[in-house]
Amino acid sequence: MSAPTTYRVQARSAPGGEARIDAGTETIAFDASWAAAVPSGLPGPADLLASAFAACLLKNVERSGRLLPFRYQNAEVEVRAERQDSPPRFTAITYELRLVTDEPQHRVDLLHRNLRNFGTVYNTLAAVCDVQGRIVTESAPRAPEARS
């Protein structure tokens, strides 16, 4: 058994909700204010959690693209996270992953199984709330035929 992988971020905030996270080599600004009269436009913690889920899906599309192999030209995902107030927690996450691919449906289904089975963030959230999603495909445009 291998040693667990460790991830480290550092975060800081100031009164009023201005906050930053250092992750990797980047700094991510986020809104840590409580009931601000005017929204800052920055993502809050819930947005960052939904973003981590989206990033997990897209990273695993790339991973599966290399391991299966699975051909695709483009991938994008929309994630919706639902929370309740009492007790405060997420109750459901839904997603729609859109792929431009010429792969047959059975290969798309295999990709989806891999996303559900091997995503760290996916599995962590699925253990504590309902996670449901689907993959929608669009045919890859064909290269124009050469004319003689």
mmCIF file of N, CA and C in Angstrom:
data_model
loop_
_atom_site.group_PDB
_atom_site.id
_atom_site.type_symbol
_atom_site.label_atom_id
_atom_site.label_comp_id
_atom_site.label_asym_id
_atom_site.label_seq_id
_atom_site.Cartn_x
_atom_site.Cartn_y
_atom_site.Cartn_z
ATOM 1 N N MET A 1 0.847 -1.181 0.000
ATOM 2 C CA MET A 1 0.000 0.000 0.000
ATOM 3 C C MET A 1 0.890 1.241 0.000
ATOM 4 N N SER A 2 0.558 2.176 -0.864
ATOM 5 C CA SER A 2 1.372 3.392 -0.960
ATOM 6 C C SER A 2 0.921 4.424 0.072
ATOM 7 N N ALA A 3 1.823 5.336 0.341
ATOM 8 C CA ALA A 3 1.520 6.419 1.284
ATOM 9 C C ALA A 3 0.463 7.332 0.674
ATOM 10 N N PRO A 4 -0.405 7.901 1.497
ATOM 11 C CA PRO A 4 -1.433 8.799 0.958
ATOM 12 C C PRO A 4 -0.809 10.061 0.369
ATOM 13 N N THR A 5 -1.462 10.577 -0.663
ATOM 14 C CA THR A 5 -1.044 11.841 -1.258
ATOM 15 C C THR A 5 -1.566 12.967 -0.388
ATOM 16 N N THR A 6 -0.758 13.968 -0.187
ATOM 17 C CA THR A 6 -1.142 15.105 0.645
ATOM 18 C C THR A 6 -1.244 16.355 -0.217
ATOM 19 N N TYR A 7 -2.288 17.125 -0.005
ATOM 20 C CA TYR A 7 -2.475 18.393 -0.703
ATOM 21 C C TYR A 7 -2.429 19.495 0.345
ATOM 22 N N ARG A 8 -1.825 20.622 -0.009
ATOM 23 C CA ARG A 8 -1.688 21.711 0.948
ATOM 24 C C ARG A 8 -2.056 23.018 0.271
ATOM 25 N N VAL A 9 -2.912 23.770 0.911
ATOM 26 C CA VAL A 9 -3.222 25.130 0.485
ATOM 27 C C VAL A 9 -3.062 26.020 1.701
ATOM 28 N N GLN A 10 -2.881 27.289 1.468
ATOM 29 C CA GLN A 10 -2.824 28.244 2.561
ATOM 30 C C GLN A 10 -3.819 29.341 2.239
ATOM 31 N N ALA A 11 -4.617 29.744 3.222
ATOM 32 C CA ALA A 11 -5.639 30.769 3.010
ATOM 33 C C ALA A 11 -5.535 31.843 4.074
ATOM 34 N N ARG A 12 -6.017 33.023 3.713
ATOM 35 C CA ARG A 12 -6.013 34.147 4.665
ATOM 36 C C ARG A 12 -7.186 35.055 4.335
ATOM 37 N N SER A 13 -7.642 35.768 5.341
ATOM 38 C CA SER A 13 -8.736 36.717 5.137
ATOM 39 C C SER A 13 -8.533 37.927 6.039
ATOM 40 N N ALA A 14 -9.287 38.979 5.711
ATOM 41 C CA ALA A 14 -9.265 40.209 6.497
ATOM 42 C C ALA A 14 -10.710 40.554 6.842
ATOM 43 N N PRO A 15 -10.938 41.365 7.878
ATOM 44 C CA PRO A 15 -12.309 41.769 8.184
ATOM 45 C C PRO A 15 -12.971 42.373 6.937
ATOM 46 N N GLY A 16 -14.224 42.022 6.745
ATOM 47 C CA GLY A 16 -14.952 42.480 5.567
ATOM 48 C C GLY A 16 -15.054 41.416 4.499
ATOM 49 N N GLY A 17 -14.292 40.329 4.639
ATOM 50 C CA GLY A 17 -14.443 39.201 3.740
ATOM 51 C C GLY A 17 -13.454 39.079 2.610
ATOM 52 N N GLU A 18 -12.489 40.001 2.510
ATOM 53 C CA GLU A 18 -11.487 39.855 1.461
ATOM 54 C C GLU A 18 -10.609 38.661 1.818
ATOM 55 N N ALA A 19 -10.533 37.690 0.904
ATOM 56 C CA ALA A 19 -9.807 36.465 1.227
ATOM 57 C C ALA A 19 -9.064 35.938 0.012
ATOM 58 N N ARG A 20 -8.023 35.167 0.280
ATOM 59 C CA ARG A 20 -7.180 34.590 -0.762
ATOM 60 C C ARG A 20 -6.758 33.184 -0.344
ATOM 61 N N ILE A 21 -6.638 32.330 -1.351
ATOM 62 C CA ILE A 21 -6.106 30.983 -1.144
ATOM 63 C C ILE A 21 -4.890 30.837 -2.038
ATOM 64 N N ASP A 22 -3.794 30.354 -1.480
ATOM 65 C CA ASP A 22 -2.630 29.999 -2.286
ATOM 66 C C ASP A 22 -2.706 28.497 -2.521
ATOM 67 N N ALA A 23 -2.836 28.117 -3.792
ATOM 68 C CA ALA A 23 -2.921 26.707 -4.177
ATOM 69 C C ALA A 23 -2.036 26.506 -5.391
ATOM 70 N N GLY A 24 -1.132 25.541 -5.312
ATOM 71 C CA GLY A 24 -0.163 25.383 -6.385
ATOM 72 C C GLY A 24 0.665 26.648 -6.462
ATOM 73 N N THR A 25 0.802 27.176 -7.658
ATOM 74 C CA THR A 25 1.551 28.421 -7.830
ATOM 75 C C THR A 25 0.626 29.608 -8.019
ATOM 76 N N GLU A 26 -0.664 29.429 -7.781
ATOM 77 C CA GLU A 26 -1.654 30.473 -8.024
ATOM 78 C C GLU A 26 -2.283 30.978 -6.728
ATOM 79 N N THR A 27 -2.766 32.202 -6.777
ATOM 80 C CA THR A 27 -3.558 32.771 -5.692
ATOM 81 C C THR A 27 -4.972 32.948 -6.206
ATOM 82 N N ILE A 28 -5.921 32.439 -5.450
ATOM 83 C CA ILE A 28 -7.330 32.503 -5.822
ATOM 84 C C ILE A 28 -8.035 33.438 -4.843
ATOM 85 N N ALA A 29 -8.592 34.516 -5.369
ATOM 86 C CA ALA A 29 -9.368 35.427 -4.522
ATOM 87 C C ALA A 29 -10.759 34.827 -4.335
ATOM 88 N N PHE A 30 -11.303 34.943 -3.118
ATOM 89 C CA PHE A 30 -12.674 34.480 -2.882
ATOM 90 C C PHE A 30 -13.340 35.372 -1.863
ATOM 91 N N ASP A 31 -14.656 35.248 -1.792
ATOM 92 C CA ASP A 31 -15.475 36.075 -0.918
ATOM 93 C C ASP A 31 -15.751 35.321 0.377
ATOM 94 N N ALA A 32 -15.214 35.809 1.468
ATOM 95 C CA ALA A 32 -15.459 35.207 2.780
ATOM 96 C C ALA A 32 -16.349 36.099 3.639
ATOM 97 N N SER A 33 -17.029 37.068 2.998
ATOM 98 C CA SER A 33 -17.892 37.974 3.766
ATOM 99 C C SER A 33 -19.153 37.245 4.217
ATOM 100 N N TRP A 34 -19.744 37.770 5.253
ATOM 101 C CA TRP A 34 -20.977 37.191 5.784
ATOM 102 C C TRP A 34 -22.105 38.171 5.523
ATOM 103 N N ALA A 35 -23.045 37.775 4.695
ATOM 104 C CA ALA A 35 -24.239 38.573 4.408
ATOM 105 C C ALA A 35 -23.887 39.994 3.960
ATOM 106 N N ALA A 36 -22.998 40.084 2.979
ATOM 107 C CA ALA A 36 -22.599 41.396 2.459
ATOM 108 C C ALA A 36 -23.785 42.053 1.753
ATOM 109 N N ALA A 37 -23.916 43.355 1.948
ATOM 110 C CA ALA A 37 -25.010 44.099 1.313
ATOM 111 C C ALA A 37 -24.849 44.113 -0.208
ATOM 112 N N VAL A 38 -23.597 44.198 -0.668
ATOM 113 C CA VAL A 38 -23.316 44.221 -2.101
ATOM 114 C C VAL A 38 -22.413 43.030 -2.419
ATOM 115 N N PRO A 39 -22.874 42.132 -3.282
ATOM 116 C CA PRO A 39 -22.024 40.982 -3.623
ATOM 117 C C PRO A 39 -20.704 41.437 -4.249
ATOM 118 N N SER A 40 -19.628 40.757 -3.900
ATOM 119 C CA SER A 40 -18.301 41.127 -4.402
ATOM 120 C C SER A 40 -18.073 40.651 -5.830
ATOM 121 N N GLY A 41 -18.819 39.659 -6.257
ATOM 122 C CA GLY A 41 -18.583 39.067 -7.565
ATOM 123 C C GLY A 41 -17.563 37.943 -7.528
ATOM 124 N N LEU A 42 -16.875 37.800 -6.406
ATOM 125 C CA LEU A 42 -15.910 36.717 -6.253
ATOM 126 C C LEU A 42 -16.629 35.431 -5.868
ATOM 127 N N PRO A 43 -16.038 34.280 -6.192
ATOM 128 C CA PRO A 43 -16.656 33.025 -5.770
ATOM 129 C C PRO A 43 -16.599 32.882 -4.256
ATOM 130 N N GLY A 44 -17.613 32.242 -3.699
ATOM 131 C CA GLY A 44 -17.614 31.915 -2.277
ATOM 132 C C GLY A 44 -17.190 30.467 -2.091
ATOM 133 N N PRO A 45 -17.131 30.010 -0.866
ATOM 134 C CA PRO A 45 -16.720 28.629 -0.603
ATOM 135 C C PRO A 45 -17.571 27.592 -1.349
ATOM 136 N N ALA A 46 -18.882 27.798 -1.452
ATOM 137 C CA ALA A 46 -19.736 26.841 -2.164
ATOM 138 C C ALA A 46 -19.390 26.806 -3.652
ATOM 139 N N ASP A 47 -19.112 27.980 -4.231
ATOM 140 C CA ASP A 47 -18.694 28.029 -5.637
ATOM 141 C C ASP A 47 -17.378 27.280 -5.839
ATOM 142 N N LEU A 48 -16.470 27.427 -4.880
ATOM 143 C CA LEU A 48 -15.181 26.755 -4.989
ATOM 144 C C LEU A 48 -15.334 25.241 -4.876
ATOM 145 N N LEU A 49 -16.264 24.775 -4.039
ATOM 146 C CA LEU A 49 -16.512 23.339 -3.925
ATOM 147 C C LEU A 49 -17.078 22.808 -5.241
ATOM 148 N N ALA A 50 -18.056 23.507 -5.812
ATOM 149 C CA ALA A 50 -18.622 23.095 -7.106
ATOM 150 C C ALA A 50 -17.545 23.151 -8.190
ATOM 151 N N SER A 51 -16.661 24.139 -8.111
ATOM 152 C CA SER A 51 -15.557 24.247 -9.070
ATOM 153 C C SER A 51 -14.594 23.076 -8.933
ATOM 154 N N ALA A 52 -14.316 22.663 -7.713
ATOM 155 C CA ALA A 52 -13.437 21.514 -7.498
ATOM 156 C C ALA A 52 -14.057 20.252 -8.090
ATOM 157 N N PHE A 53 -15.369 20.114 -7.964
ATOM 158 C CA PHE A 53 -16.063 18.961 -8.553
ATOM 159 C C PHE A 53 -15.939 18.995 -10.073
ATOM 160 N N ALA A 54 -16.172 20.168 -10.677
ATOM 161 C CA ALA A 54 -16.053 20.317 -12.131
ATOM 162 C C ALA A 54 -14.628 20.011 -12.583
ATOM 163 N N ALA A 55 -13.644 20.526 -11.861
ATOM 164 C CA ALA A 55 -12.249 20.280 -12.209
ATOM 165 C C ALA A 55 -11.915 18.797 -12.118
ATOM 166 N N CYS A 56 -12.469 18.118 -11.131
ATOM 167 C CA CYS A 56 -12.259 16.679 -10.968
ATOM 168 C C CYS A 56 -12.788 15.933 -12.190
ATOM 169 N N LEU A 57 -13.990 16.273 -12.629
ATOM 170 C CA LEU A 57 -14.551 15.610 -13.805
ATOM 171 C C LEU A 57 -13.668 15.837 -15.030
ATOM 172 N N LEU A 58 -13.293 17.084 -15.275
ATOM 173 C CA LEU A 58 -12.507 17.392 -16.473
ATOM 174 C C LEU A 58 -11.113 16.765 -16.427
ATOM 175 N N LYS A 59 -10.510 16.742 -15.249
ATOM 176 C CA LYS A 59 -9.194 16.103 -15.121
ATOM 177 C C LYS A 59 -9.299 14.613 -15.416
ATOM 178 N N ASN A 60 -10.390 13.989 -14.975
ATOM 179 C CA ASN A 60 -10.556 12.561 -15.211
ATOM 180 C C ASN A 60 -10.986 12.246 -16.640
ATOM 181 N N VAL A 61 -11.608 13.195 -17.341
ATOM 182 C CA VAL A 61 -11.838 13.010 -18.774
ATOM 183 C C VAL A 61 -10.471 12.934 -19.462
ATOM 184 N N GLU A 62 -9.575 13.835 -19.105
ATOM 185 C CA GLU A 62 -8.223 13.836 -19.679
ATOM 186 C C GLU A 62 -7.493 12.540 -19.329
ATOM 187 N N ARG A 63 -7.580 12.132 -18.082
ATOM 188 C CA ARG A 63 -6.922 10.892 -17.635
ATOM 189 C C ARG A 63 -7.459 9.694 -18.409
ATOM 190 N N SER A 64 -8.780 9.589 -18.510
ATOM 191 C CA SER A 64 -9.392 8.473 -19.224
ATOM 192 C C SER A 64 -9.075 8.534 -20.712
ATOM 193 N N GLY A 65 -8.959 9.755 -21.241
ATOM 194 C CA GLY A 65 -8.603 9.906 -22.646
ATOM 195 C C GLY A 65 -7.278 9.244 -22.957
ATOM 196 N N ARG A 66 -6.374 9.272 -22.010
ATOM 197 C CA ARG A 66 -5.056 8.662 -22.211
ATOM 198 C C ARG A 66 -5.059 7.177 -21.871
ATOM 199 N N LEU A 67 -5.787 6.777 -20.834
ATOM 200 C CA LEU A 67 -5.745 5.386 -20.387
ATOM 201 C C LEU A 67 -6.606 4.443 -21.221
ATOM 202 N N LEU A 68 -7.757 4.900 -21.703
ATOM 203 C CA LEU A 68 -8.678 3.972 -22.376
ATOM 204 C C LEU A 68 -8.228 3.553 -23.778
ATOM 205 N N PRO A 69 -7.735 4.230 -24.666
ATOM 206 C CA PRO A 69 -7.808 5.669 -24.901
ATOM 207 C C PRO A 69 -9.213 6.081 -25.367
ATOM 208 N N PHE A 70 -9.537 7.344 -25.124
ATOM 209 C CA PHE A 70 -10.838 7.920 -25.484
ATOM 210 C C PHE A 70 -10.566 9.228 -26.216
ATOM 211 N N ARG A 71 -11.084 9.340 -27.431
ATOM 212 C CA ARG A 71 -10.842 10.524 -28.251
ATOM 213 C C ARG A 71 -11.943 11.563 -28.028
ATOM 214 N N TYR A 72 -11.536 12.791 -27.817
ATOM 215 C CA TYR A 72 -12.493 13.899 -27.740
ATOM 216 C C TYR A 72 -11.788 15.179 -28.158
ATOM 217 N N GLN A 73 -12.565 16.116 -28.660
ATOM 218 C CA GLN A 73 -11.998 17.392 -29.083
ATOM 219 C C GLN A 73 -12.196 18.479 -28.046
ATOM 220 N N ASN A 74 -13.245 18.344 -27.266
ATOM 221 C CA ASN A 74 -13.566 19.398 -26.308
ATOM 222 C C ASN A 74 -14.441 18.788 -25.223
ATOM 223 N N ALA A 75 -14.274 19.283 -24.005
ATOM 224 C CA ALA A 75 -15.129 18.872 -22.892
ATOM 225 C C ALA A 75 -15.473 20.110 -22.075
ATOM 226 N N GLU A 76 -16.728 20.215 -21.688
ATOM 227 C CA GLU A 76 -17.137 21.276 -20.760
ATOM 228 C C GLU A 76 -18.213 20.707 -19.851
ATOM 229 N N VAL A 77 -18.280 21.248 -18.663
ATOM 230 C CA VAL A 77 -19.210 20.711 -17.684
ATOM 231 C C VAL A 77 -19.922 21.854 -16.964
ATOM 232 N N GLU A 78 -21.180 21.636 -16.674
ATOM 233 C CA GLU A 78 -21.955 22.548 -15.837
ATOM 234 C C GLU A 78 -22.338 21.786 -14.575
ATOM 235 N N VAL A 79 -22.061 22.372 -13.435
ATOM 236 C CA VAL A 79 -22.321 21.731 -12.141
ATOM 237 C C VAL A 79 -23.304 22.591 -11.360
ATOM 238 N N ARG A 80 -24.238 21.935 -10.708
ATOM 239 C CA ARG A 80 -25.189 22.615 -9.834
ATOM 240 C C ARG A 80 -25.124 21.933 -8.471
ATOM 241 N N ALA A 81 -24.838 22.719 -7.447
ATOM 242 C CA ALA A 81 -24.768 22.196 -6.083
ATOM 243 C C ALA A 81 -25.922 22.797 -5.288
ATOM 244 N N GLU A 82 -26.699 21.943 -4.642
ATOM 245 C CA GLU A 82 -27.834 22.392 -3.834
ATOM 246 C C GLU A 82 -27.497 22.227 -2.362
ATOM 247 N N ARG A 83 -27.827 23.262 -1.587
ATOM 248 C CA ARG A 83 -27.559 23.189 -0.152
ATOM 249 C C ARG A 83 -28.836 23.462 0.616
ATOM 250 N N GLN A 84 -28.853 22.971 1.822
ATOM 251 C CA GLN A 84 -29.954 23.290 2.738
ATOM 252 C C GLN A 84 -29.394 24.139 3.862
ATOM 253 N N ASP A 85 -30.295 24.845 4.560
ATOM 254 C CA ASP A 85 -29.844 25.748 5.620
ATOM 255 C C ASP A 85 -29.684 25.076 6.977
ATOM 256 N N SER A 86 -30.555 24.119 7.283
ATOM 257 C CA SER A 86 -30.511 23.557 8.627
ATOM 258 C C SER A 86 -30.625 22.036 8.595
ATOM 259 N N PRO A 87 -29.598 21.328 8.964
ATOM 260 C CA PRO A 87 -28.250 21.829 9.191
ATOM 261 C C PRO A 87 -27.611 22.215 7.857
ATOM 262 N N PRO A 88 -26.709 23.175 7.871
ATOM 263 C CA PRO A 88 -26.117 23.615 6.623
ATOM 264 C C PRO A 88 -25.236 22.528 6.010
ATOM 265 N N ARG A 89 -25.624 22.105 4.812
ATOM 266 C CA ARG A 89 -24.853 21.083 4.099
ATOM 267 C C ARG A 89 -25.350 21.000 2.664
ATOM 268 N N PHE A 90 -24.544 20.405 1.809
ATOM 269 C CA PHE A 90 -24.974 20.145 0.440
ATOM 270 C C PHE A 90 -25.821 18.894 0.436
ATOM 271 N N THR A 91 -26.908 18.938 -0.298
ATOM 272 C CA THR A 91 -27.795 17.789 -0.388
ATOM 273 C C THR A 91 -27.712 17.092 -1.732
ATOM 274 N N ALA A 92 -27.349 17.822 -2.779
ATOM 275 C CA ALA A 92 -27.284 17.217 -4.109
ATOM 276 C C ALA A 92 -26.327 17.986 -5.002
ATOM 277 N N ILE A 93 -25.688 17.238 -5.869
ATOM 278 C CA ILE A 93 -24.860 17.819 -6.917
ATOM 279 C C ILE A 93 -25.292 17.158 -8.219
ATOM 280 N N THR A 94 -25.593 17.984 -9.208
ATOM 281 C CA THR A 94 -25.935 17.467 -10.526
ATOM 282 C C THR A 94 -24.975 18.088 -11.534
ATOM 283 N N TYR A 95 -24.737 17.347 -12.598
ATOM 284 C CA TYR A 95 -23.829 17.856 -13.621
ATOM 285 C C TYR A 95 -24.263 17.391 -14.997
ATOM 286 N N GLU A 96 -23.867 18.180 -15.990
ATOM 287 C CA GLU A 96 -24.003 17.799 -17.384
ATOM 288 C C GLU A 96 -22.647 18.032 -18.024
ATOM 289 N N LEU A 97 -22.046 16.959 -18.459
ATOM 290 C CA LEU A 97 -20.750 16.997 -19.129
ATOM 291 C C LEU A 97 -21.012 16.916 -20.628
ATOM 292 N N ARG A 98 -20.536 17.913 -21.363
ATOM 293 C CA ARG A 98 -20.721 17.950 -22.807
ATOM 294 C C ARG A 98 -19.385 17.659 -23.486
ATOM 295 N N LEU A 99 -19.402 16.658 -24.370
ATOM 296 C CA LEU A 99 -18.193 16.244 -25.073
ATOM 297 C C LEU A 99 -18.394 16.347 -26.575
ATOM 298 N N VAL A 100 -17.376 16.816 -27.262
ATOM 299 C CA VAL A 100 -17.324 16.723 -28.711
ATOM 300 C C VAL A 100 -16.431 15.523 -28.991
ATOM 301 N N THR A 101 -17.031 14.460 -29.540
ATOM 302 C CA THR A 101 -16.313 13.205 -29.739
ATOM 303 C C THR A 101 -16.950 12.414 -30.875
ATOM 304 N N ASP A 102 -16.158 11.541 -31.454
ATOM 305 C CA ASP A 102 -16.699 10.610 -32.443
ATOM 306 C C ASP A 102 -16.751 9.190 -31.877
ATOM 307 N N GLU A 103 -16.556 9.060 -30.563
ATOM 308 C CA GLU A 103 -16.606 7.746 -29.911
ATOM 309 C C GLU A 103 -18.048 7.220 -29.898
ATOM 310 N N PRO A 104 -18.227 5.886 -30.032
ATOM 311 C CA PRO A 104 -19.578 5.304 -29.951
ATOM 312 C C PRO A 104 -20.124 5.381 -28.518
ATOM 313 N N GLN A 105 -21.430 5.241 -28.382
ATOM 314 C CA GLN A 105 -22.101 5.397 -27.089
ATOM 315 C C GLN A 105 -21.553 4.451 -26.021
ATOM 316 N N HIS A 106 -21.236 3.203 -26.377
ATOM 317 C CA HIS A 106 -20.725 2.279 -25.349
ATOM 318 C C HIS A 106 -19.390 2.758 -24.780
ATOM 319 N N ARG A 107 -18.578 3.476 -25.565
ATOM 320 C CA ARG A 107 -17.321 4.026 -25.058
ATOM 321 C C ARG A 107 -17.578 5.255 -24.180
ATOM 322 N N VAL A 108 -18.602 6.040 -24.531
ATOM 323 C CA VAL A 108 -18.995 7.177 -23.693
ATOM 324 C C VAL A 108 -19.493 6.653 -22.337
ATOM 325 N N ASP A 109 -20.259 5.563 -22.367
ATOM 326 C CA ASP A 109 -20.738 4.951 -21.117
ATOM 327 C C ASP A 109 -19.566 4.451 -20.269
ATOM 328 N N LEU A 110 -18.554 3.869 -20.915
ATOM 329 C CA LEU A 110 -17.359 3.414 -20.193
ATOM 330 C C LEU A 110 -16.634 4.599 -19.559
ATOM 331 N N LEU A 111 -16.497 5.686 -20.305
ATOM 332 C CA LEU A 111 -15.889 6.899 -19.753
ATOM 333 C C LEU A 111 -16.662 7.366 -18.520
ATOM 334 N N HIS A 112 -17.993 7.393 -18.619
ATOM 335 C CA HIS A 112 -18.810 7.867 -17.491
ATOM 336 C C HIS A 112 -18.617 6.976 -16.265
ATOM 337 N N ARG A 113 -18.547 5.657 -16.470
ATOM 338 C CA ARG A 113 -18.282 4.747 -15.336
ATOM 339 C C ARG A 113 -16.934 5.072 -14.697
ATOM 340 N N ASN A 114 -15.918 5.338 -15.526
ATOM 341 C CA ASN A 114 -14.603 5.677 -14.988
ATOM 342 C C ASN A 114 -14.640 6.987 -14.208
ATOM 343 N N LEU A 115 -15.378 7.974 -14.706
ATOM 344 C CA LEU A 115 -15.488 9.247 -13.982
ATOM 345 C C LEU A 115 -16.106 9.035 -12.609
ATOM 346 N N ARG A 116 -17.135 8.192 -12.543
ATOM 347 C CA ARG A 116 -17.816 7.940 -11.269
ATOM 348 C C ARG A 116 -16.978 7.087 -10.330
ATOM 349 N N ASN A 117 -16.132 6.235 -10.854
ATOM 350 C CA ASN A 117 -15.371 5.320 -10.001
ATOM 351 C C ASN A 117 -14.016 5.850 -9.547
ATOM 352 N N PHE A 118 -13.394 6.736 -10.333
ATOM 353 C CA PHE A 118 -12.005 7.089 -10.060
ATOM 354 C C PHE A 118 -11.774 8.567 -9.765
ATOM 355 N N GLY A 119 -12.820 9.335 -9.529
ATOM 356 C CA GLY A 119 -12.650 10.747 -9.198
ATOM 357 C C GLY A 119 -12.609 10.949 -7.692
ATOM 358 N N THR A 120 -11.528 11.472 -7.196
ATOM 359 C CA THR A 120 -11.369 11.676 -5.753
ATOM 360 C C THR A 120 -12.418 12.634 -5.199
ATOM 361 N N VAL A 121 -12.562 13.799 -5.817
ATOM 362 C CA VAL A 121 -13.545 14.771 -5.340
ATOM 363 C C VAL A 121 -14.955 14.211 -5.567
ATOM 364 N N TYR A 122 -15.171 13.584 -6.717
ATOM 365 C CA TYR A 122 -16.472 12.971 -7.022
ATOM 366 C C TYR A 122 -16.856 11.984 -5.920
ATOM 367 N N ASN A 123 -15.969 11.049 -5.617
ATOM 368 C CA ASN A 123 -16.283 10.017 -4.620
ATOM 369 C C ASN A 123 -16.466 10.589 -3.227
ATOM 370 N N THR A 124 -15.694 11.609 -2.882
ATOM 371 C CA THR A 124 -15.817 12.230 -1.562
ATOM 372 C C THR A 124 -17.194 12.865 -1.408
ATOM 373 N N LEU A 125 -17.622 13.609 -2.413
ATOM 374 C CA LEU A 125 -18.932 14.265 -2.337
ATOM 375 C C LEU A 125 -20.070 13.255 -2.454
ATOM 376 N N ALA A 126 -19.900 12.228 -3.286
ATOM 377 C CA ALA A 126 -20.943 11.206 -3.441
ATOM 378 C C ALA A 126 -21.172 10.434 -2.141
ATOM 379 N N ALA A 127 -20.173 10.413 -1.265
ATOM 380 C CA ALA A 127 -20.320 9.721 0.021
ATOM 381 C C ALA A 127 -21.206 10.497 0.991
ATOM 382 N N VAL A 128 -21.404 11.803 0.747
ATOM 383 C CA VAL A 128 -22.153 12.618 1.707
ATOM 384 C C VAL A 128 -23.391 13.296 1.124
ATOM 385 N N CYS A 129 -23.560 13.243 -0.186
ATOM 386 C CA CYS A 129 -24.767 13.800 -0.790
ATOM 387 C C CYS A 129 -25.054 13.081 -2.096
ATOM 388 N N ASP A 130 -26.232 13.308 -2.641
ATOM 389 C CA ASP A 130 -26.633 12.679 -3.886
ATOM 390 C C ASP A 130 -25.893 13.335 -5.051
ATOM 391 N N VAL A 131 -25.206 12.545 -5.859
ATOM 392 C CA VAL A 131 -24.505 13.053 -7.038
ATOM 393 C C VAL A 131 -25.088 12.350 -8.257
ATOM 394 N N GLN A 132 -25.600 13.125 -9.188
ATOM 395 C CA GLN A 132 -26.202 12.596 -10.410
ATOM 396 C C GLN A 132 -25.739 13.428 -11.587
ATOM 397 N N GLY A 133 -25.547 12.782 -12.716
ATOM 398 C CA GLY A 133 -25.155 13.543 -13.888
ATOM 399 C C GLY A 133 -25.273 12.740 -15.149
ATOM 400 N N ARG A 134 -25.001 13.435 -16.246
ATOM 401 C CA ARG A 134 -25.080 12.775 -17.539
ATOM 402 C C ARG A 134 -24.032 13.368 -18.469
ATOM 403 N N ILE A 135 -23.739 12.594 -19.507
ATOM 404 C CA ILE A 135 -22.845 13.053 -20.552
ATOM 405 C C ILE A 135 -23.665 13.239 -21.818
ATOM 406 N N VAL A 136 -23.524 14.399 -22.424
ATOM 407 C CA VAL A 136 -24.170 14.711 -23.690
ATOM 408 C C VAL A 136 -23.062 14.830 -24.724
ATOM 409 N N THR A 137 -23.213 14.135 -25.846
ATOM 410 C CA THR A 137 -22.166 14.182 -26.860
ATOM 411 C C THR A 137 -22.638 14.918 -28.105
ATOM 412 N N GLU A 138 -21.667 15.462 -28.776
ATOM 413 C CA GLU A 138 -21.870 16.115 -30.064
ATOM 414 C C GLU A 138 -20.811 15.536 -30.983
ATOM 415 N N SER A 139 -21.193 15.222 -32.209
ATOM 416 C CA SER A 139 -20.238 14.640 -33.151
ATOM 417 C C SER A 139 -19.126 15.615 -33.477
ATOM 418 N N ALA A 140 -17.940 15.065 -33.561
ATOM 419 C CA ALA A 140 -16.791 15.886 -33.944
ATOM 420 C C ALA A 140 -16.928 16.274 -35.403
ATOM 421 N N PRO A 141 -16.651 17.523 -35.743
ATOM 422 C CA PRO A 141 -16.730 17.925 -37.146
ATOM 423 C C PRO A 141 -15.684 17.162 -37.964
ATOM 424 N N ARG A 142 -16.082 16.754 -39.157
ATOM 425 C CA ARG A 142 -15.170 16.019 -40.021
ATOM 426 C C ARG A 142 -14.296 16.999 -40.791
ATOM 427 N N ALA A 143 -13.076 16.567 -41.043
ATOM 428 C CA ALA A 143 -12.157 17.395 -41.842
ATOM 429 C C ALA A 143 -12.686 17.480 -43.267
ATOM 430 N N PRO A 144 -12.564 18.623 -43.907
ATOM 431 C CA PRO A 144 -13.044 18.747 -45.283
ATOM 432 C C PRO A 144 -12.263 17.781 -46.190
ATOM 433 N N GLU A 145 -12.975 17.194 -47.130
ATOM 434 C CA GLU A 145 -12.338 16.270 -48.055
ATOM 435 C C GLU A 145 -11.518 17.048 -49.077
ATOM 436 N N ALA A 146 -10.377 16.457 -49.450
ATOM 437 C CA ALA A 146 -9.515 17.095 -50.444
ATOM 438 C C ALA A 146 -10.177 17.004 -51.815
ATOM 439 N N ARG A 147 -10.085 18.066 -52.583
ATOM 440 C CA ARG A 147 -10.644 18.079 -53.942
ATOM 441 C C ARG A 147 -9.510 17.912 -54.938
ATOM 442 N N SER A 148 -9.821 17.205 -56.017
ATOM 443 C CA SER A 148 -8.784 17.031 -57.031
ATOM 444 C C SER A 148 -8.921 18.009 -58.168
#
